[in-house]
């Protein structure tokens, strides 16, 4: 089952929590939106390590949407996060430019280099792919839809 379908399925489970927000596609709105999301119970309930993982993935994806999907014009990003048993299910949608070639970037790391030779960026899709599961992308008419799961822990 795709992550997108798991989001819909998880919403119907007893006790499942969900948050949704719409963010403008500029860095200040992304930063403020992340702060607002992380003040919600669904993310506050996670362990510190899990919150850190979720923050990395959400920030990387949202920044990619701002920098690439909305490179030519501004727009909005819809984010839905739903809790599941040991997972958060995330769905993001925007009506920006489609992924090049209609598919997700590979996210492979290049060959090993000396630390001083490492580029400043280019690790985003590697991090996203490494820290999430069931990553799916589709172009639905004018919309990009990205869905994924992130394994999470709760304090005991």
PDB file of C-alpha atoms in Angstrom:
ATOM      1  CA  UNK A   1       0.000   0.000   0.000  1.00  0.00           C
ATOM      2  CA  UNK A   2       1.387   3.433  -0.899  1.00  0.00           C
ATOM      3  CA  UNK A   3       2.139   5.999   1.790  1.00  0.00           C
ATOM      4  CA  UNK A   4      -0.661   8.173   0.360  1.00  0.00           C
ATOM      5  CA  UNK A   5      -3.201   5.375   0.910  1.00  0.00           C
ATOM      6  CA  UNK A   6      -1.749   4.705   4.353  1.00  0.00           C
ATOM      7  CA  UNK A   7      -2.418   8.346   5.277  1.00  0.00           C
ATOM      8  CA  UNK A   8      -6.075   7.904   4.377  1.00  0.00           C
ATOM      9  CA  UNK A   9      -6.251   4.559   6.187  1.00  0.00           C
ATOM     10  CA  UNK A  10      -4.474   5.914   9.293  1.00  0.00           C
ATOM     11  CA  UNK A  11      -6.942   8.806   9.570  1.00  0.00           C
ATOM     12  CA  UNK A  12      -9.779   6.363  10.101  1.00  0.00           C
ATOM     13  CA  UNK A  13      -8.049   4.459  12.940  1.00  0.00           C
ATOM     14  CA  UNK A  14      -9.290   5.153  16.460  1.00  0.00           C
ATOM     15  CA  UNK A  15      -6.900   7.496  18.254  1.00  0.00           C
ATOM     16  CA  UNK A  16      -5.110   8.615  15.093  1.00  0.00           C
ATOM     17  CA  UNK A  17      -4.156  12.268  15.114  1.00  0.00           C
ATOM     18  CA  UNK A  18      -3.679  14.429  12.071  1.00  0.00           C
ATOM     19  CA  UNK A  19      -2.538  17.975  11.360  1.00  0.00           C
ATOM     20  CA  UNK A  20      -2.806  19.885   8.115  1.00  0.00           C
ATOM     21  CA  UNK A  21      -1.421  23.229   7.100  1.00  0.00           C
ATOM     22  CA  UNK A  22      -0.902  25.329   4.009  1.00  0.00           C
ATOM     23  CA  UNK A  23       2.416  27.151   3.655  1.00  0.00           C
ATOM     24  CA  UNK A  24       3.434  29.906   1.264  1.00  0.00           C
ATOM     25  CA  UNK A  25       6.462  29.028  -0.844  1.00  0.00           C
ATOM     26  CA  UNK A  26       9.095  31.293   0.643  1.00  0.00           C
ATOM     27  CA  UNK A  27      11.783  30.476   3.237  1.00  0.00           C
ATOM     28  CA  UNK A  28      10.304  32.585   6.047  1.00  0.00           C
ATOM     29  CA  UNK A  29       6.905  30.891   5.692  1.00  0.00           C
ATOM     30  CA  UNK A  30       8.548  27.456   5.690  1.00  0.00           C
ATOM     31  CA  UNK A  31      10.477  28.264   8.862  1.00  0.00           C
ATOM     32  CA  UNK A  32       7.369  29.617  10.607  1.00  0.00           C
ATOM     33  CA  UNK A  33       5.291  26.665   9.381  1.00  0.00           C
ATOM     34  CA  UNK A  34       7.795  24.150  10.741  1.00  0.00           C
ATOM     35  CA  UNK A  35       7.768  25.913  14.111  1.00  0.00           C
ATOM     36  CA  UNK A  36       3.980  25.809  14.172  1.00  0.00           C
ATOM     37  CA  UNK A  37       3.863  22.125  13.191  1.00  0.00           C
ATOM     38  CA  UNK A  38       6.367  21.191  15.898  1.00  0.00           C
ATOM     39  CA  UNK A  39       4.275  22.960  18.528  1.00  0.00           C
ATOM     40  CA  UNK A  40       1.360  20.566  17.823  1.00  0.00           C
ATOM     41  CA  UNK A  41       0.711  17.553  20.057  1.00  0.00           C
ATOM     42  CA  UNK A  42       1.276  15.032  17.260  1.00  0.00           C
ATOM     43  CA  UNK A  43       4.955  16.062  16.966  1.00  0.00           C
ATOM     44  CA  UNK A  44       5.490  17.145  20.574  1.00  0.00           C
ATOM     45  CA  UNK A  45       4.644  13.575  21.660  1.00  0.00           C
ATOM     46  CA  UNK A  46       7.726  12.155  19.856  1.00  0.00           C
ATOM     47  CA  UNK A  47      11.108  11.474  21.397  1.00  0.00           C
ATOM     48  CA  UNK A  48      13.736  14.130  20.781  1.00  0.00           C
ATOM     49  CA  UNK A  49      15.526  11.893  18.262  1.00  0.00           C
ATOM     50  CA  UNK A  50      12.327  11.241  16.326  1.00  0.00           C
ATOM     51  CA  UNK A  51      11.447  14.960  16.287  1.00  0.00           C
ATOM     52  CA  UNK A  52      14.915  15.667  14.897  1.00  0.00           C
ATOM     53  CA  UNK A  53      14.491  13.080  12.136  1.00  0.00           C
ATOM     54  CA  UNK A  54      11.040  14.380  11.207  1.00  0.00           C
ATOM     55  CA  UNK A  55      12.316  17.954  11.162  1.00  0.00           C
ATOM     56  CA  UNK A  56      15.201  17.090   8.828  1.00  0.00           C
ATOM     57  CA  UNK A  57      12.925  15.308   6.353  1.00  0.00           C
ATOM     58  CA  UNK A  58      10.175  17.943   6.394  1.00  0.00           C
ATOM     59  CA  UNK A  59      12.654  20.824   6.068  1.00  0.00           C
ATOM     60  CA  UNK A  60      14.507  19.154   3.181  1.00  0.00           C
ATOM     61  CA  UNK A  61      11.320  18.379   1.253  1.00  0.00           C
ATOM     62  CA  UNK A  62       9.786  21.806   1.841  1.00  0.00           C
ATOM     63  CA  UNK A  63      12.988  23.603   0.869  1.00  0.00           C
ATOM     64  CA  UNK A  64      13.184  21.535  -2.324  1.00  0.00           C
ATOM     65  CA  UNK A  65       9.625  22.538  -3.207  1.00  0.00           C
ATOM     66  CA  UNK A  66      10.452  26.216  -2.650  1.00  0.00           C
ATOM     67  CA  UNK A  67      13.736  26.094  -4.593  1.00  0.00           C
ATOM     68  CA  UNK A  68      12.665  23.878  -7.489  1.00  0.00           C
ATOM     69  CA  UNK A  69       8.890  23.436  -7.884  1.00  0.00           C
ATOM     70  CA  UNK A  70       8.298  27.142  -7.311  1.00  0.00           C
ATOM     71  CA  UNK A  71      11.503  28.360  -8.943  1.00  0.00           C
ATOM     72  CA  UNK A  72       9.546  30.406 -11.504  1.00  0.00           C
ATOM     73  CA  UNK A  73       6.568  31.597  -9.490  1.00  0.00           C
ATOM     74  CA  UNK A  74       5.283  31.518  -5.892  1.00  0.00           C
ATOM     75  CA  UNK A  75       2.615  29.167  -4.651  1.00  0.00           C
ATOM     76  CA  UNK A  76       1.386  27.146  -1.722  1.00  0.00           C
ATOM     77  CA  UNK A  77       2.306  23.813  -0.207  1.00  0.00           C
ATOM     78  CA  UNK A  78      -0.274  21.636   1.538  1.00  0.00           C
ATOM     79  CA  UNK A  79       1.131  19.417   4.304  1.00  0.00           C
ATOM     80  CA  UNK A  80      -0.767  16.680   6.116  1.00  0.00           C
ATOM     81  CA  UNK A  81       0.811  14.595   8.882  1.00  0.00           C
ATOM     82  CA  UNK A  82      -1.073  11.642  10.351  1.00  0.00           C
ATOM     83  CA  UNK A  83       0.041   9.449  13.234  1.00  0.00           C
ATOM     84  CA  UNK A  84       0.177   5.693  12.893  1.00  0.00           C
ATOM     85  CA  UNK A  85       1.565   2.885  15.002  1.00  0.00           C
ATOM     86  CA  UNK A  86       5.275   3.722  15.086  1.00  0.00           C
ATOM     87  CA  UNK A  87       5.049   5.911  11.981  1.00  0.00           C
ATOM     88  CA  UNK A  88       4.041   9.328  10.819  1.00  0.00           C
ATOM     89  CA  UNK A  89       2.436   9.409   7.401  1.00  0.00           C
ATOM     90  CA  UNK A  90       3.155  12.597   5.463  1.00  0.00           C
ATOM     91  CA  UNK A  91       1.503  13.933   2.319  1.00  0.00           C
ATOM     92  CA  UNK A  92       2.643  17.118   0.612  1.00  0.00           C
ATOM     93  CA  UNK A  93       1.039  18.695  -2.422  1.00  0.00           C
ATOM     94  CA  UNK A  94       1.927  21.735  -4.503  1.00  0.00           C
ATOM     95  CA  UNK A  95       1.089  23.022  -7.973  1.00  0.00           C
ATOM     96  CA  UNK A  96       4.619  23.983  -8.928  1.00  0.00           C
ATOM     97  CA  UNK A  97       6.816  22.657 -11.700  1.00  0.00           C
ATOM     98  CA  UNK A  98       6.871  18.847 -12.026  1.00  0.00           C
ATOM     99  CA  UNK A  99       9.863  16.722 -11.078  1.00  0.00           C
ATOM    100  CA  UNK A 100      12.345  16.537 -13.952  1.00  0.00           C
ATOM    101  CA  UNK A 101      11.584  13.396 -15.920  1.00  0.00           C
ATOM    102  CA  UNK A 102       8.454  12.867 -13.828  1.00  0.00           C
ATOM    103  CA  UNK A 103      10.306  10.945 -11.131  1.00  0.00           C
ATOM    104  CA  UNK A 104      12.093  11.486  -7.817  1.00  0.00           C
ATOM    105  CA  UNK A 105      15.840  12.193  -7.801  1.00  0.00           C
ATOM    106  CA  UNK A 106      17.980   9.197  -6.861  1.00  0.00           C
ATOM    107  CA  UNK A 107      19.716  10.718  -3.895  1.00  0.00           C
ATOM    108  CA  UNK A 108      22.904   8.685  -4.211  1.00  0.00           C
ATOM    109  CA  UNK A 109      26.047  10.080  -2.649  1.00  0.00           C
ATOM    110  CA  UNK A 110      29.068  10.678  -4.835  1.00  0.00           C
ATOM    111  CA  UNK A 111      32.428   9.073  -4.222  1.00  0.00           C
ATOM    112  CA  UNK A 112      34.178   9.769  -0.920  1.00  0.00           C
ATOM    113  CA  UNK A 113      36.089  13.043  -0.748  1.00  0.00           C
ATOM    114  CA  UNK A 114      38.195  14.902   1.725  1.00  0.00           C
ATOM    115  CA  UNK A 115      36.088  16.876   4.181  1.00  0.00           C
ATOM    116  CA  UNK A 116      37.374  20.201   2.835  1.00  0.00           C
ATOM    117  CA  UNK A 117      36.236  19.197  -0.678  1.00  0.00           C
ATOM    118  CA  UNK A 118      32.631  18.389   0.248  1.00  0.00           C
ATOM    119  CA  UNK A 119      30.020  20.567  -1.443  1.00  0.00           C
ATOM    120  CA  UNK A 120      27.796  22.780   0.698  1.00  0.00           C
ATOM    121  CA  UNK A 121      24.578  21.224  -0.618  1.00  0.00           C
ATOM    122  CA  UNK A 122      23.353  18.281  -2.617  1.00  0.00           C
ATOM    123  CA  UNK A 123      22.612  15.901   0.259  1.00  0.00           C
ATOM    124  CA  UNK A 124      18.874  16.604   0.542  1.00  0.00           C
ATOM    125  CA  UNK A 125      17.468  13.665  -1.418  1.00  0.00           C
ATOM    126  CA  UNK A 126      19.994  11.328   0.172  1.00  0.00           C
ATOM    127  CA  UNK A 127      18.755  12.419   3.631  1.00  0.00           C
ATOM    128  CA  UNK A 128      15.098  12.230   2.615  1.00  0.00           C
ATOM    129  CA  UNK A 129      15.511   8.734   1.170  1.00  0.00           C
ATOM    130  CA  UNK A 130      17.619   7.544   4.114  1.00  0.00           C
ATOM    131  CA  UNK A 131      15.234   8.785   6.815  1.00  0.00           C
ATOM    132  CA  UNK A 132      11.862   7.939   5.250  1.00  0.00           C
ATOM    133  CA  UNK A 133      10.116   4.906   3.819  1.00  0.00           C
ATOM    134  CA  UNK A 134       7.607   4.304   1.041  1.00  0.00           C
ATOM    135  CA  UNK A 135       8.497   7.542  -0.702  1.00  0.00           C
ATOM    136  CA  UNK A 136       6.130   8.070  -3.627  1.00  0.00           C
ATOM    137  CA  UNK A 137       5.682  10.901  -6.106  1.00  0.00           C
ATOM    138  CA  UNK A 138       2.996  11.468  -8.664  1.00  0.00           C
ATOM    139  CA  UNK A 139       1.876  14.281 -10.872  1.00  0.00           C
ATOM    140  CA  UNK A 140      -1.880  14.599 -10.466  1.00  0.00           C
ATOM    141  CA  UNK A 141      -3.025  17.108 -13.071  1.00  0.00           C
ATOM    142  CA  UNK A 142      -1.369  20.403 -12.089  1.00  0.00           C
ATOM    143  CA  UNK A 143      -0.268  19.066  -8.687  1.00  0.00           C
ATOM    144  CA  UNK A 144       2.845  17.362  -7.388  1.00  0.00           C
ATOM    145  CA  UNK A 145       1.971  14.899  -4.624  1.00  0.00           C
ATOM    146  CA  UNK A 146       4.722  13.465  -2.438  1.00  0.00           C
ATOM    147  CA  UNK A 147       3.876  10.882   0.212  1.00  0.00           C
ATOM    148  CA  UNK A 148       6.117   9.065   2.662  1.00  0.00           C
ATOM    149  CA  UNK A 149       6.324   7.460   6.086  1.00  0.00           C
ATOM    150  CA  UNK A 150       8.805   8.206   8.860  1.00  0.00           C
ATOM    151  CA  UNK A 151       9.416   5.677  11.615  1.00  0.00           C
ATOM    152  CA  UNK A 152       9.063   7.361  15.018  1.00  0.00           C
ATOM    153  CA  UNK A 153       9.389   6.579  18.712  1.00  0.00           C
ATOM    154  CA  UNK A 154       7.446   7.854  21.696  1.00  0.00           C
ATOM    155  CA  UNK A 155       8.852   8.252  25.216  1.00  0.00           C
ATOM    156  CA  UNK A 156       8.217   5.293  27.473  1.00  0.00           C
TER     157      UNK A 156
END
